[in-house]
Amino acid sequence: MRVAIIYASGTGNTEEVATAIHSYMGGELYKVGDFPLSQLTHYDAILIGSYTWGNGELPKEMRSVYQAIEELSLKSLVTGVFGTGDSFYPKFCGAVDVLRDMLAVHTNLAVTLKIEQMPQAEDFVKCRMFVDRVLARLEGKKTA
């Protein structure tokens, strides 16, 4: 099973979550700019992590991944999306919502996860549950 974890992190918080998910899931961990978009179809699962920019917007560096998945429409690709944000803003983790909405249409979206700012001990439990949901979806694909 091939899994890629792709993330963008403004303050290091989303990177910390991506690293935790990678420690539970394995696979390949990429900063968004290092991920070869031509390889999207070579994975069984893609997990995408993003911070939120401005008023709930997707950061510029995530747009290429967003557009590539939207154009390919990979209905059998299992995906998950996660991110960190500050609930002070009206659209808490808005980039996660933007990615979730697109992934739900164009992929086999398994799970989403939003974390308030810097991850705490209880958030690492949520990261483990995130991975469990992805693995369950992948297992379901094998038995179908």
PDB file of C-alpha atoms in Angstrom:
ATOM      1  CA  MET A   1       0.000   0.000   0.000  1.00  0.00           C
ATOM      2  CA  ARG A   2       1.435   3.360  -1.046  1.00  0.00           C
ATOM      3  CA  VAL A   3       0.537   6.405   1.021  1.00  0.00           C
ATOM      4  CA  ALA A   4       1.671  10.011   0.585  1.00  0.00           C
ATOM      5  CA  ILE A   5       1.275  12.652   3.269  1.00  0.00           C
ATOM      6  CA  ILE A   6       1.494  16.116   1.723  1.00  0.00           C
ATOM      7  CA  TYR A   7       1.458  19.238   3.877  1.00  0.00           C
ATOM      8  CA  ALA A   8       1.958  22.981   4.002  1.00  0.00           C
ATOM      9  CA  SER A   9       2.802  24.558   7.340  1.00  0.00           C
ATOM     10  CA  GLY A  10       3.045  28.249   8.126  1.00  0.00           C
ATOM     11  CA  THR A  11       4.081  28.086  11.780  1.00  0.00           C
ATOM     12  CA  GLY A  12       5.194  24.463  12.146  1.00  0.00           C
ATOM     13  CA  ASN A  13       1.932  23.284  13.728  1.00  0.00           C
ATOM     14  CA  THR A  14       0.610  21.490  10.641  1.00  0.00           C
ATOM     15  CA  GLU A  15       4.052  20.004  10.053  1.00  0.00           C
ATOM     16  CA  GLU A  16       3.948  18.573  13.579  1.00  0.00           C
ATOM     17  CA  VAL A  17       0.564  16.971  12.882  1.00  0.00           C
ATOM     18  CA  ALA A  18       1.833  15.609   9.538  1.00  0.00           C
ATOM     19  CA  THR A  19       4.845  14.102  11.301  1.00  0.00           C
ATOM     20  CA  ALA A  20       2.614  12.479  13.927  1.00  0.00           C
ATOM     21  CA  ILE A  21       0.320  11.021  11.263  1.00  0.00           C
ATOM     22  CA  HIS A  22       3.382   9.764   9.387  1.00  0.00           C
ATOM     23  CA  SER A  23       4.674   8.066  12.555  1.00  0.00           C
ATOM     24  CA  TYR A  24       1.374   6.146  12.871  1.00  0.00           C
ATOM     25  CA  MET A  25       0.733   5.539   9.168  1.00  0.00           C
ATOM     26  CA  GLY A  26       4.109   5.258   7.531  1.00  0.00           C
ATOM     27  CA  GLY A  27       4.288   6.112   3.862  1.00  0.00           C
ATOM     28  CA  GLU A  28       6.045   9.042   2.293  1.00  0.00           C
ATOM     29  CA  LEU A  29       6.045  12.512   3.869  1.00  0.00           C
ATOM     30  CA  TYR A  30       6.302  15.561   1.577  1.00  0.00           C
ATOM     31  CA  LYS A  31       6.270  19.300   1.965  1.00  0.00           C
ATOM     32  CA  VAL A  32       3.788  20.366  -0.698  1.00  0.00           C
ATOM     33  CA  GLY A  33       6.449  21.910  -2.942  1.00  0.00           C
ATOM     34  CA  ASP A  34       8.446  18.669  -2.959  1.00  0.00           C
ATOM     35  CA  PHE A  35       5.589  16.387  -4.002  1.00  0.00           C
ATOM     36  CA  PRO A  36       5.688  15.298  -7.667  1.00  0.00           C
ATOM     37  CA  LEU A  37       2.124  15.914  -8.888  1.00  0.00           C
ATOM     38  CA  SER A  38       2.694  13.477 -11.747  1.00  0.00           C
ATOM     39  CA  GLN A  39       2.768  10.708  -9.113  1.00  0.00           C
ATOM     40  CA  LEU A  40      -0.756  11.288  -7.730  1.00  0.00           C
ATOM     41  CA  THR A  41      -2.125   8.217  -9.477  1.00  0.00           C
ATOM     42  CA  HIS A  42       0.606   5.995  -8.031  1.00  0.00           C
ATOM     43  CA  TYR A  43      -0.754   6.083  -4.487  1.00  0.00           C
ATOM     44  CA  ASP A  44      -3.508   4.168  -2.723  1.00  0.00           C
ATOM     45  CA  ALA A  45      -4.053   7.053  -0.299  1.00  0.00           C
ATOM     46  CA  ILE A  46      -3.148  10.730  -0.167  1.00  0.00           C
ATOM     47  CA  LEU A  47      -3.375  12.613   3.123  1.00  0.00           C
ATOM     48  CA  ILE A  48      -3.279  16.387   2.827  1.00  0.00           C
ATOM     49  CA  GLY A  49      -2.487  18.833   5.617  1.00  0.00           C
ATOM     50  CA  SER A  50      -2.797  22.581   5.412  1.00  0.00           C
ATOM     51  CA  TYR A  51      -2.745  25.661   7.531  1.00  0.00           C
ATOM     52  CA  THR A  52      -5.370  28.311   6.759  1.00  0.00           C
ATOM     53  CA  TRP A  53      -4.499  31.661   5.231  1.00  0.00           C
ATOM     54  CA  GLY A  54      -6.331  34.948   5.688  1.00  0.00           C
ATOM     55  CA  ASN A  55     -10.034  34.569   6.266  1.00  0.00           C
ATOM     56  CA  GLY A  56     -10.356  30.812   5.777  1.00  0.00           C
ATOM     57  CA  GLU A  57      -8.483  30.549   2.497  1.00  0.00           C
ATOM     58  CA  LEU A  58      -6.318  27.830   1.006  1.00  0.00           C
ATOM     59  CA  PRO A  59      -2.649  28.905   1.011  1.00  0.00           C
ATOM     60  CA  LYS A  60      -1.119  29.605  -2.418  1.00  0.00           C
ATOM     61  CA  GLU A  61       1.308  26.682  -2.156  1.00  0.00           C
ATOM     62  CA  MET A  62      -1.608  24.209  -1.832  1.00  0.00           C
ATOM     63  CA  ARG A  63      -3.393  25.330  -5.006  1.00  0.00           C
ATOM     64  CA  SER A  64      -1.401  23.080  -7.354  1.00  0.00           C
ATOM     65  CA  VAL A  65      -2.331  19.930  -5.399  1.00  0.00           C
ATOM     66  CA  TYR A  66      -5.950  21.084  -5.175  1.00  0.00           C
ATOM     67  CA  GLN A  67      -6.161  21.694  -8.924  1.00  0.00           C
ATOM     68  CA  ALA A  68      -4.380  18.464  -9.868  1.00  0.00           C
ATOM     69  CA  ILE A  69      -6.758  16.310  -7.817  1.00  0.00           C
ATOM     70  CA  GLU A  70      -9.781  18.247  -9.016  1.00  0.00           C
ATOM     71  CA  GLU A  71      -8.768  17.752 -12.663  1.00  0.00           C
ATOM     72  CA  LEU A  72      -7.914  14.055 -12.323  1.00  0.00           C
ATOM     73  CA  SER A  73     -11.044  13.165 -10.315  1.00  0.00           C
ATOM     74  CA  LEU A  74      -9.595  10.014  -8.706  1.00  0.00           C
ATOM     75  CA  LYS A  75     -12.734   8.380  -7.271  1.00  0.00           C
ATOM     76  CA  SER A  76     -10.849   5.289  -6.053  1.00  0.00           C
ATOM     77  CA  LEU A  77      -8.120   7.286  -4.292  1.00  0.00           C
ATOM     78  CA  VAL A  78      -8.604   7.219  -0.512  1.00  0.00           C
ATOM     79  CA  THR A  79      -7.968  10.645   0.970  1.00  0.00           C
ATOM     80  CA  GLY A  80      -7.899  12.396   4.294  1.00  0.00           C
ATOM     81  CA  VAL A  81      -7.436  16.061   5.120  1.00  0.00           C
ATOM     82  CA  PHE A  82      -6.108  17.685   8.269  1.00  0.00           C
ATOM     83  CA  GLY A  83      -4.996  21.070   9.420  1.00  0.00           C
ATOM     84  CA  THR A  84      -4.373  23.475  12.232  1.00  0.00           C
ATOM     85  CA  GLY A  85      -5.929  26.855  12.833  1.00  0.00           C
ATOM     86  CA  ASP A  86      -7.007  29.445  15.330  1.00  0.00           C
ATOM     87  CA  SER A  87     -10.651  29.429  16.414  1.00  0.00           C
ATOM     88  CA  PHE A  88     -10.369  33.196  16.949  1.00  0.00           C
ATOM     89  CA  TYR A  89     -11.026  33.546  13.212  1.00  0.00           C
ATOM     90  CA  PRO A  90     -14.569  33.178  11.824  1.00  0.00           C
ATOM     91  CA  LYS A  91     -13.580  30.317   9.494  1.00  0.00           C
ATOM     92  CA  PHE A  92     -11.639  27.997  11.807  1.00  0.00           C
ATOM     93  CA  CYS A  93      -9.393  25.782   9.664  1.00  0.00           C
ATOM     94  CA  GLY A  94     -11.114  27.095   6.552  1.00  0.00           C
ATOM     95  CA  ALA A  95      -8.498  25.509   4.268  1.00  0.00           C
ATOM     96  CA  VAL A  96      -9.476  22.094   5.636  1.00  0.00           C
ATOM     97  CA  ASP A  97     -13.092  22.831   4.675  1.00  0.00           C
ATOM     98  CA  VAL A  98     -12.073  23.937   1.156  1.00  0.00           C
ATOM     99  CA  LEU A  99      -9.995  20.782   0.649  1.00  0.00           C
ATOM    100  CA  ARG A 100     -12.667  18.546   2.227  1.00  0.00           C
ATOM    101  CA  ASP A 101     -15.367  19.827  -0.095  1.00  0.00           C
ATOM    102  CA  MET A 102     -13.237  19.182  -3.192  1.00  0.00           C
ATOM    103  CA  LEU A 103     -11.968  15.782  -2.002  1.00  0.00           C
ATOM    104  CA  ALA A 104     -15.502  14.632  -1.159  1.00  0.00           C
ATOM    105  CA  VAL A 105     -16.488  15.172  -4.801  1.00  0.00           C
ATOM    106  CA  HIS A 106     -13.349  13.934  -6.581  1.00  0.00           C
ATOM    107  CA  THR A 107     -11.926  11.181  -4.327  1.00  0.00           C
ATOM    108  CA  ASN A 108     -12.882   8.586  -1.730  1.00  0.00           C
ATOM    109  CA  LEU A 109     -12.660  10.922   1.295  1.00  0.00           C
ATOM    110  CA  ALA A 110     -12.272   8.946   4.522  1.00  0.00           C
ATOM    111  CA  VAL A 111     -11.735  11.531   7.253  1.00  0.00           C
ATOM    112  CA  THR A 112     -11.020  15.129   8.237  1.00  0.00           C
ATOM    113  CA  LEU A 113      -9.231  16.524  11.280  1.00  0.00           C
ATOM    114  CA  LYS A 114      -9.006  20.085  12.615  1.00  0.00           C
ATOM    115  CA  ILE A 115      -6.645  20.998  15.425  1.00  0.00           C
ATOM    116  CA  GLU A 116      -6.538  24.235  17.398  1.00  0.00           C
ATOM    117  CA  GLN A 117      -3.108  25.828  16.902  1.00  0.00           C
ATOM    118  CA  MET A 118      -0.223  23.774  18.343  1.00  0.00           C
ATOM    119  CA  PRO A 119      -1.158  20.102  18.832  1.00  0.00           C
ATOM    120  CA  GLN A 120      -1.594  18.940  22.440  1.00  0.00           C
ATOM    121  CA  ALA A 121      -1.485  15.400  23.889  1.00  0.00           C
ATOM    122  CA  GLU A 122      -5.184  14.753  23.143  1.00  0.00           C
ATOM    123  CA  ASP A 123      -4.639  15.808  19.536  1.00  0.00           C
ATOM    124  CA  PHE A 124      -2.150  12.991  18.997  1.00  0.00           C
ATOM    125  CA  VAL A 125      -4.924  10.572  20.001  1.00  0.00           C
ATOM    126  CA  LYS A 126      -7.051  12.220  17.280  1.00  0.00           C
ATOM    127  CA  CYS A 127      -4.169  11.741  14.823  1.00  0.00           C
ATOM    128  CA  ARG A 128      -4.163   8.022  15.627  1.00  0.00           C
ATOM    129  CA  MET A 129      -7.936   7.870  15.082  1.00  0.00           C
ATOM    130  CA  PHE A 130      -7.466   9.734  11.765  1.00  0.00           C
ATOM    131  CA  VAL A 131      -5.001   7.048  10.635  1.00  0.00           C
ATOM    132  CA  ASP A 132      -7.341   4.267  11.806  1.00  0.00           C
ATOM    133  CA  ARG A 133     -10.157   5.700   9.647  1.00  0.00           C
ATOM    134  CA  VAL A 134      -7.874   5.864   6.600  1.00  0.00           C
ATOM    135  CA  LEU A 135      -6.676   2.286   7.173  1.00  0.00           C
ATOM    136  CA  ALA A 136     -10.270   1.062   7.581  1.00  0.00           C
ATOM    137  CA  ARG A 137     -11.240   2.709   4.280  1.00  0.00           C
ATOM    138  CA  LEU A 138      -8.231   1.152   2.549  1.00  0.00           C
ATOM    139  CA  GLU A 139      -9.108  -2.246   4.010  1.00  0.00           C
ATOM    140  CA  GLY A 140     -12.696  -1.827   2.828  1.00  0.00           C
ATOM    141  CA  LYS A 141     -11.447  -1.209  -0.700  1.00  0.00           C
ATOM    142  CA  LYS A 142      -9.468  -4.470  -0.643  1.00  0.00           C
ATOM    143  CA  THR A 143     -12.496  -6.528   0.392  1.00  0.00           C
ATOM    144  CA  ALA A 144     -14.904  -4.862  -2.025  1.00  0.00           C
TER     145      ALA A 144
END
